[in-house]
PDB file of C-alpha atoms in Angstrom:
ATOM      1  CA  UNK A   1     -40.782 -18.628 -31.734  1.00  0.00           C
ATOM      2  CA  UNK A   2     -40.729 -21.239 -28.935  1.00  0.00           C
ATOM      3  CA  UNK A   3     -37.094 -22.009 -29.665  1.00  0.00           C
ATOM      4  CA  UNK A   4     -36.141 -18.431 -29.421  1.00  0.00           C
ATOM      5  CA  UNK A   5     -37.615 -17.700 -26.306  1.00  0.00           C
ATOM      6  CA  UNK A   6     -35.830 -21.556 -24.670  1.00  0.00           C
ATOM      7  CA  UNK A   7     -32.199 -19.609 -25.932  1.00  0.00           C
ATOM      8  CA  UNK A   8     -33.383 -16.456 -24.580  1.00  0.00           C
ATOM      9  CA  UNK A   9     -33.852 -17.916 -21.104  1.00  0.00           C
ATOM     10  CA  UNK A  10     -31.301 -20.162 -21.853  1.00  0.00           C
ATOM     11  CA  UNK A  11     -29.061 -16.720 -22.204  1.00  0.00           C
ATOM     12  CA  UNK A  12     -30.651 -15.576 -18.618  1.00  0.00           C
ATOM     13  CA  UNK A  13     -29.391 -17.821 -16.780  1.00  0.00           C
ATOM     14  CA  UNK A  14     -25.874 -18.180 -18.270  1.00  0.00           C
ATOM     15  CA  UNK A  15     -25.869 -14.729 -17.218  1.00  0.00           C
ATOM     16  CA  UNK A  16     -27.561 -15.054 -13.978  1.00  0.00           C
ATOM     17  CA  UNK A  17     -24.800 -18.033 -13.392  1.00  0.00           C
ATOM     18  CA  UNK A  18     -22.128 -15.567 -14.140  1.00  0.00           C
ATOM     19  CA  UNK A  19     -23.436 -12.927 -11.733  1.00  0.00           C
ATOM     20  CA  UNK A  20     -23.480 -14.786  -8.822  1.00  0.00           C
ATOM     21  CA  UNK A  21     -20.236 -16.979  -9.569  1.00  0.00           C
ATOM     22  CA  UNK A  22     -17.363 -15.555  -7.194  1.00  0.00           C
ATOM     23  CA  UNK A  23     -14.872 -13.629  -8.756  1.00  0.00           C
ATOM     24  CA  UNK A  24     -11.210 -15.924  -9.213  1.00  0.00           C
ATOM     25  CA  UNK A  25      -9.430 -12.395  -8.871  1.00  0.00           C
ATOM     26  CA  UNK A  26     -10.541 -12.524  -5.178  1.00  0.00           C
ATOM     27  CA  UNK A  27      -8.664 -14.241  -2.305  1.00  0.00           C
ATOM     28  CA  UNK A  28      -7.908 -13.452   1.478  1.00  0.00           C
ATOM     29  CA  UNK A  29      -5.205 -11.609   2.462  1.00  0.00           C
ATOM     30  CA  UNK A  30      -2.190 -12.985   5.110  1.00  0.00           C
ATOM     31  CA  UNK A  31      -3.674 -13.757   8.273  1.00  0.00           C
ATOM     32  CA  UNK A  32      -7.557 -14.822   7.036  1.00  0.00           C
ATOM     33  CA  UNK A  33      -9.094 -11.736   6.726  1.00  0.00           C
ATOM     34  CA  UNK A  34     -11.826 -11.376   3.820  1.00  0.00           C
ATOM     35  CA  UNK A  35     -11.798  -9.237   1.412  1.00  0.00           C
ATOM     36  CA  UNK A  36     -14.385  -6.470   1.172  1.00  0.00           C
ATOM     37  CA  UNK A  37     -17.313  -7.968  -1.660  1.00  0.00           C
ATOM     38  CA  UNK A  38     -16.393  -6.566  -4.897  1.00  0.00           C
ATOM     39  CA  UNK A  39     -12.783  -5.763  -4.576  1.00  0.00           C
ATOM     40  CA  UNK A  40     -10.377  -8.252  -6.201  1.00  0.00           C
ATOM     41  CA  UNK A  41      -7.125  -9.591  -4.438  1.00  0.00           C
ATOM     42  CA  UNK A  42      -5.333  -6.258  -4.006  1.00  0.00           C
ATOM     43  CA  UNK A  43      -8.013  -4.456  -2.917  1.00  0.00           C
ATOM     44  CA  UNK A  44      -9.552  -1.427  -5.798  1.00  0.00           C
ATOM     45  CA  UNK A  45      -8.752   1.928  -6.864  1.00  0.00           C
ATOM     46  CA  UNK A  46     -12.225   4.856  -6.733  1.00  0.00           C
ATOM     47  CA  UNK A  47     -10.658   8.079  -8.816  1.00  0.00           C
ATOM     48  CA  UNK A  48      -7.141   9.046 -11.036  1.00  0.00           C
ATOM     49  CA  UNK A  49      -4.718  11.205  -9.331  1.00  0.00           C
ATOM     50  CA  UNK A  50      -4.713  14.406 -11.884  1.00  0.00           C
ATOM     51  CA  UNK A  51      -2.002  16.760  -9.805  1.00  0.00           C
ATOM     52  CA  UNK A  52      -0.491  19.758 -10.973  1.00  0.00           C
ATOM     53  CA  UNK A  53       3.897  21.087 -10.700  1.00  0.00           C
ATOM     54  CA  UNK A  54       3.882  23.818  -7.401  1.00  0.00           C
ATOM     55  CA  UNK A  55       6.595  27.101  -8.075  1.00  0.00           C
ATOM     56  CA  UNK A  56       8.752  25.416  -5.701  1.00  0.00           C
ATOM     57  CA  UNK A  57       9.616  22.777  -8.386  1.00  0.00           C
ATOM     58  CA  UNK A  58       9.555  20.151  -5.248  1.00  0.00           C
ATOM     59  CA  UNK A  59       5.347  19.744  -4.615  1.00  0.00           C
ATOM     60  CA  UNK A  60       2.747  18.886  -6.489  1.00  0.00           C
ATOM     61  CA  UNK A  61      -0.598  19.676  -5.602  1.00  0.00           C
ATOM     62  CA  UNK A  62      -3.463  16.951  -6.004  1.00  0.00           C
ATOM     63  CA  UNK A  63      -6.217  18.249  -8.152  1.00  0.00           C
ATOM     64  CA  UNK A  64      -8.428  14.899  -7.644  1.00  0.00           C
ATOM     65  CA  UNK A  65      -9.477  12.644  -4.869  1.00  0.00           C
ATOM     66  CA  UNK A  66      -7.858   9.364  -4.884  1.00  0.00           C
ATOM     67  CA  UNK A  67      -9.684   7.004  -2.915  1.00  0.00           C
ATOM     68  CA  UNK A  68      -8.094   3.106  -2.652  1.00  0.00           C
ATOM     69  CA  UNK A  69     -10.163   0.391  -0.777  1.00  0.00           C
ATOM     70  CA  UNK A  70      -7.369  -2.092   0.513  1.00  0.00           C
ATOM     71  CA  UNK A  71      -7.956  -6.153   0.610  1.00  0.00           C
ATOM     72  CA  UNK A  72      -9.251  -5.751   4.184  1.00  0.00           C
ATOM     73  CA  UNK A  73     -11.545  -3.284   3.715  1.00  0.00           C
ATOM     74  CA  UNK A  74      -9.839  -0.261   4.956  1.00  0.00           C
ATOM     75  CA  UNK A  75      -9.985   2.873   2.977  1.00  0.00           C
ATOM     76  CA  UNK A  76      -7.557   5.254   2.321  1.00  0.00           C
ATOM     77  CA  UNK A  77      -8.371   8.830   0.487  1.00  0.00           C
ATOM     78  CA  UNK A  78      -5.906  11.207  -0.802  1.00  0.00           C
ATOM     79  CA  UNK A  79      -8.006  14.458  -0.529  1.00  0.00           C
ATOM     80  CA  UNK A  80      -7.928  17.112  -3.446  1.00  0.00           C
ATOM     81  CA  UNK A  81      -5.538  20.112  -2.403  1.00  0.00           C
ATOM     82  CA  UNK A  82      -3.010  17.118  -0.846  1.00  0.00           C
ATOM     83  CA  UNK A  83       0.922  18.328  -1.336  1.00  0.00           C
ATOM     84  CA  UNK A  84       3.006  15.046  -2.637  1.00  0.00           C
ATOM     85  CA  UNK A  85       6.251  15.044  -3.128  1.00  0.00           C
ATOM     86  CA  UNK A  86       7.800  11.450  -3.068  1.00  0.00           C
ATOM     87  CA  UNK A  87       9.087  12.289   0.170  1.00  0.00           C
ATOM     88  CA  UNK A  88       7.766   9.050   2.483  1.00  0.00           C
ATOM     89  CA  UNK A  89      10.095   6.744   0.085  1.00  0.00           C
ATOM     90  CA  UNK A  90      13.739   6.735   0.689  1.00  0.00           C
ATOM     91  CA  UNK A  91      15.338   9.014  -2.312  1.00  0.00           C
ATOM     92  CA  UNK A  92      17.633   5.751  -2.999  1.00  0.00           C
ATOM     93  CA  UNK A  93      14.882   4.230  -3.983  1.00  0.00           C
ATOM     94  CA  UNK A  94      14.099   6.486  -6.500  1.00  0.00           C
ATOM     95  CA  UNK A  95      16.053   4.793  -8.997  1.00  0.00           C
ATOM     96  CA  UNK A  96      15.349   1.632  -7.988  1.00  0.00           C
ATOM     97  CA  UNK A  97      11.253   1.856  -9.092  1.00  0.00           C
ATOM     98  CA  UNK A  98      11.835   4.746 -11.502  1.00  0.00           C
ATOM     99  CA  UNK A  99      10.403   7.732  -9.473  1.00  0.00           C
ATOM    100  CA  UNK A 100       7.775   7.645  -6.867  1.00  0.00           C
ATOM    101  CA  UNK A 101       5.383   9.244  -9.406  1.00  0.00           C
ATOM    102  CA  UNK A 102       6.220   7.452 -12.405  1.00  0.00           C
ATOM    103  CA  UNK A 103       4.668   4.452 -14.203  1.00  0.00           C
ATOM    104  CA  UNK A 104       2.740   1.865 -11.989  1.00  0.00           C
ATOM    105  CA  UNK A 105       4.105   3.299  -8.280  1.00  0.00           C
ATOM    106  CA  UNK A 106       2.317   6.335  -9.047  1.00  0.00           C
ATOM    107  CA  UNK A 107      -0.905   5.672  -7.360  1.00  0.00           C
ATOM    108  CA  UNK A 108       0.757   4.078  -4.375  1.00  0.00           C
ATOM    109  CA  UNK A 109       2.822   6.570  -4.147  1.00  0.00           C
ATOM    110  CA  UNK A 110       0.539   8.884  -3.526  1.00  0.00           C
ATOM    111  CA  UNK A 111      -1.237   7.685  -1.269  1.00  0.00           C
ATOM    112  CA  UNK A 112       2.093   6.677   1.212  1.00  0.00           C
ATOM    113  CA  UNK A 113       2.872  10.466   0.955  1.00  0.00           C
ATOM    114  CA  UNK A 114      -0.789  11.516   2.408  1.00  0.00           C
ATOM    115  CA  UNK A 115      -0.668   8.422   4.848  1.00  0.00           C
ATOM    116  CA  UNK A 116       2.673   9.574   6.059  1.00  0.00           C
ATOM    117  CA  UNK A 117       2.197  12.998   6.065  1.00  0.00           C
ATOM    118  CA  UNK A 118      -1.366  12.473   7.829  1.00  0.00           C
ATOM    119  CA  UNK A 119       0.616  10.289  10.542  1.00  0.00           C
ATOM    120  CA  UNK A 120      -3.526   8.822  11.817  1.00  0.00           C
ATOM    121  CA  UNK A 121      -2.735   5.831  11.564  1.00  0.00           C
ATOM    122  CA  UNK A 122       0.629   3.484  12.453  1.00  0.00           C
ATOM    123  CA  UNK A 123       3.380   3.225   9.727  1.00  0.00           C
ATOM    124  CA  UNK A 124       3.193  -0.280   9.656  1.00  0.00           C
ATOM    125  CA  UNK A 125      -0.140  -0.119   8.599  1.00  0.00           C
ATOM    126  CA  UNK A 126       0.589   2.649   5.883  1.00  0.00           C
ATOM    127  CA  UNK A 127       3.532   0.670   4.488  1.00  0.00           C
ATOM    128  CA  UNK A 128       1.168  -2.483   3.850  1.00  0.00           C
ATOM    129  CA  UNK A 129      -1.310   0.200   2.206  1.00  0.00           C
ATOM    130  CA  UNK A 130       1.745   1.014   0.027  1.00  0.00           C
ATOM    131  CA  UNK A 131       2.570  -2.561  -1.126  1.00  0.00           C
ATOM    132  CA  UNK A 132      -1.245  -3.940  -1.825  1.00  0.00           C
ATOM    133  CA  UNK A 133      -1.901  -0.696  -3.669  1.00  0.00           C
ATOM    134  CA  UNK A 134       1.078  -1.588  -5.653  1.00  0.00           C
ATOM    135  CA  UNK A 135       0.422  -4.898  -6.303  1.00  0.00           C
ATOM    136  CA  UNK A 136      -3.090  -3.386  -7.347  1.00  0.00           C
ATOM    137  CA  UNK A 137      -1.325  -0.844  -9.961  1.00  0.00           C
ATOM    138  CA  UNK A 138       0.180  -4.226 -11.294  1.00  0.00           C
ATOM    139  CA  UNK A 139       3.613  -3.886  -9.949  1.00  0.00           C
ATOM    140  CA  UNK A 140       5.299  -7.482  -9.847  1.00  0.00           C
ATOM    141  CA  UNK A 141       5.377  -9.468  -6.212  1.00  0.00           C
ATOM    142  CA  UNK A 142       9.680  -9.486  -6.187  1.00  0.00           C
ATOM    143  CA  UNK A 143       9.446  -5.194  -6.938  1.00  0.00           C
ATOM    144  CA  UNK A 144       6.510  -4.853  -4.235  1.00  0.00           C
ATOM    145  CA  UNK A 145       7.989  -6.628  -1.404  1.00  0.00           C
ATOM    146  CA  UNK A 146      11.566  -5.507  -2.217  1.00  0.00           C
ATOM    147  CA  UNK A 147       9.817  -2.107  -1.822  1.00  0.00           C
ATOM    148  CA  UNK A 148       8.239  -3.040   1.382  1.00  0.00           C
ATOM    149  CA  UNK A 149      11.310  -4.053   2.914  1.00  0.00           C
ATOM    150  CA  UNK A 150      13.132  -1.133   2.347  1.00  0.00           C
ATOM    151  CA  UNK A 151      10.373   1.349   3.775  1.00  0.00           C
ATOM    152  CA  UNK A 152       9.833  -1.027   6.849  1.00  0.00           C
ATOM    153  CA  UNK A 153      13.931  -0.974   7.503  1.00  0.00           C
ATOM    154  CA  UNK A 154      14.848   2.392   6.305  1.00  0.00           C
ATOM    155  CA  UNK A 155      11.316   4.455   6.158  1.00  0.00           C
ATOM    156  CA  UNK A 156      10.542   7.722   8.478  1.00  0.00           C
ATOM    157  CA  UNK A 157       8.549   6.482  10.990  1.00  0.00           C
ATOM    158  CA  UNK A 158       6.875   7.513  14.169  1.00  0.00           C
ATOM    159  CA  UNK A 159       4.890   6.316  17.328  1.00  0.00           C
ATOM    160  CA  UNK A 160       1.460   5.707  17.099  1.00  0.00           C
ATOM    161  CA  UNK A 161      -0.540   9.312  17.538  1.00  0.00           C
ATOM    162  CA  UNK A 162      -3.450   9.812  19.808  1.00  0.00           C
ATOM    163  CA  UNK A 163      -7.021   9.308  19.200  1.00  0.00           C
ATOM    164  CA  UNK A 164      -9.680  12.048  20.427  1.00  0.00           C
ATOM    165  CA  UNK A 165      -7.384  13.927  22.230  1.00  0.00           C
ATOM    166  CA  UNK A 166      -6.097  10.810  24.459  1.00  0.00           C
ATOM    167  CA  UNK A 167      -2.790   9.219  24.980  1.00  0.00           C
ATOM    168  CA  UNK A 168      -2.063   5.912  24.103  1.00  0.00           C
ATOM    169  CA  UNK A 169       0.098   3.199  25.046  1.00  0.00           C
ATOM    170  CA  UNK A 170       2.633   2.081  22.469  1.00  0.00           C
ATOM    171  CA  UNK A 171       5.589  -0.337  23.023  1.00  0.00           C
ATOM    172  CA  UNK A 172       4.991   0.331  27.128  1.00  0.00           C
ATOM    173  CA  UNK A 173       5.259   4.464  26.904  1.00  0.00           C
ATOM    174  CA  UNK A 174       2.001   6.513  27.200  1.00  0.00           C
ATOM    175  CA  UNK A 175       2.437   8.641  23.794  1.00  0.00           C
ATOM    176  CA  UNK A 176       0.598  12.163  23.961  1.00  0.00           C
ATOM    177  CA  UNK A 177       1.424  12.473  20.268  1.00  0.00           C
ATOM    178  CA  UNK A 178       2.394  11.721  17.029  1.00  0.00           C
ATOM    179  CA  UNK A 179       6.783  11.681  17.269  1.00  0.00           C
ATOM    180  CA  UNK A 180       8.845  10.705  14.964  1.00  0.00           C
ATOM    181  CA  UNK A 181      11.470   7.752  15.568  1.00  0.00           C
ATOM    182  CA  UNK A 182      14.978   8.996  15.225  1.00  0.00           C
ATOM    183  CA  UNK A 183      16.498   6.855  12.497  1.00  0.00           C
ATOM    184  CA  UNK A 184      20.301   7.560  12.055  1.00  0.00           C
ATOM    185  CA  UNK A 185      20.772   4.835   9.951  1.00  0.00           C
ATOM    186  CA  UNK A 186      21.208   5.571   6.189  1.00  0.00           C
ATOM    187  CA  UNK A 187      19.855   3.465   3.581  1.00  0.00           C
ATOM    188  CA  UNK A 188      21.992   0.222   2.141  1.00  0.00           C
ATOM    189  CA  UNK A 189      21.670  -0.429  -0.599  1.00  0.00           C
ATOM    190  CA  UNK A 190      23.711  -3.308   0.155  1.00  0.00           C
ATOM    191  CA  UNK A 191      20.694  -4.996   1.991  1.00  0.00           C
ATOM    192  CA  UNK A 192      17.800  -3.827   0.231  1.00  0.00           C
ATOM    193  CA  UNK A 193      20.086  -5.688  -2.582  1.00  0.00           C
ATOM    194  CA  UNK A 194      20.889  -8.716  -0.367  1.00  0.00           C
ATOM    195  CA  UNK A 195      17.117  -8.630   0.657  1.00  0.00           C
ATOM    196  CA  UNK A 196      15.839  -8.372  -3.251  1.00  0.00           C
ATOM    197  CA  UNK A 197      17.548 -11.996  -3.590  1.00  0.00           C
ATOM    198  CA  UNK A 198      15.882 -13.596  -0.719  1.00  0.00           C
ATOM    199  CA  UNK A 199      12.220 -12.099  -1.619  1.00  0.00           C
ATOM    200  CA  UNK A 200      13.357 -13.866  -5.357  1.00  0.00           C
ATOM    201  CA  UNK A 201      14.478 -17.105  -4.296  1.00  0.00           C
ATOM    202  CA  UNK A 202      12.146 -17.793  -0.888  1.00  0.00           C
ATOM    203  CA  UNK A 203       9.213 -15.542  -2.012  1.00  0.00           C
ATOM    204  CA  UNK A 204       8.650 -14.617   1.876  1.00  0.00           C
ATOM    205  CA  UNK A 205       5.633 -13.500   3.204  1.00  0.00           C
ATOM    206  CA  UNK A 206       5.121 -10.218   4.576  1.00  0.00           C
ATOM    207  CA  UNK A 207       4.980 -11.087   7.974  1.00  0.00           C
ATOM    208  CA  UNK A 208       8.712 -12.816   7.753  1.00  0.00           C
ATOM    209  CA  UNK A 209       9.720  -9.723   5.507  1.00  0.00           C
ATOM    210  CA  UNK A 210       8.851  -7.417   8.500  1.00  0.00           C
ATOM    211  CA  UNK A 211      10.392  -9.869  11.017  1.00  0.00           C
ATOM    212  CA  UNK A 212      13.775  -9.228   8.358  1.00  0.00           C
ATOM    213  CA  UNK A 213      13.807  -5.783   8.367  1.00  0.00           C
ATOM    214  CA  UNK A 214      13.346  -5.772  12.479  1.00  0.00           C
ATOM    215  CA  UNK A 215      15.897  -7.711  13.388  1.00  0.00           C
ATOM    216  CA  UNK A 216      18.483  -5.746  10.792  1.00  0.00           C
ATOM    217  CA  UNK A 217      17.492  -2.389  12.634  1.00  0.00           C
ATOM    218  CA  UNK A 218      19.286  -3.674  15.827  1.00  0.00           C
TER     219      UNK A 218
END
């Protein structure tokens, strides 16, 4: 009896141990900010995007909340009744990853139609969404930031909107609302190939990715 309740507590406080013990999985993300407690490296998903084929053959309609905390503890929430359609990633892409809706980009993808379509917060800040949220679907580093290069150089963007009904200030202009960035540059597929080999070889970070992609744009 006494020995079984010394490996009873014994189990306890393996237990207790393993409880407390912080999880390997987590890590800060570029630039020293914590993660949120609980969430691993890439951040976590809450819900599974269930969405349903619209009669225009283009849309599909969300029939579930997707919710997806990122590594910094921002949420982002694709609302039931959201229209997705692939649309925020360049169609070239397409058959680069396979389909915006297929396989591991699925979730991701999602949510960068919403975040773009939503236009509340900057597109730099939706386009790192896009690539933890695809690291966190288990898409491979090279894929993700070959991804995240091509949105940052060749993705529909647009100044940063207003908050409670107040302009803002963005790159020295007073902005009274969300615009959109004229962008007559086509994708390359050229680059976003020349740029797959340098995230391979030098494994940048995304910081000198986006530094890339800006200077290519002029």
């Amino acid at each position: 009896m006494e020995y079984r309740k010394i490996s009873q507590l014994f189990v306890f406080f393996v237990a207790l141990f393993a409880a407390c013990a912080p999880d390997k999985d987590q890590a800060q993300v570029p630039g020293g900010d914590q993660v949120v407690p609980g969430a691993t490296k890439w951040g976590f998903y809450n819900g599974e995007p269930v969405t349903k084929w619209n009669p225009d053959g283009r849309t599909m309609t969300l029939l579930t909340e997707l919710r997806y905390t990122d590594p910094t503890g921002n949420v982002w929430v694709a609302p039931i009744g959201s229209l997705v359609d692939g649309a925020s990633i360049p169609r070239y892409l397409w058959s680069f990853m396979g389909g915006p809706f297929e396989g591991r980009y699925r979730n991701a993808s999602v949510l960068h139609d919403v975040a773009y379509g939503n236009q509340k917060r900057p597109w730099q800040d939706c386009d790192r969404m896009f690539y933890y949220a695809m690291r966190c679907s288990g898409v491979s580093a090279v894929e993700a930031k070959t991804m995240f290069y091509a949105l940052y150089r060749f993705g529909h963007h647009w100044k940063f909107p207003i908050r409670r009904a107040k302009p803002v200030k963005f790159e020295g202009q007073l902005v009274a609302r969300a615009e959109p960035i004229p962008r007559a540059i086509p994708v390359n597929p050229a680059e976003i190939n020349q740029a797959r080999d340098w995230i391979s070889s030098d494994d940048p970070s995304l910081e000198q990715i986006e530094q890339r992609a800006t200077t290519e744009a002029w």
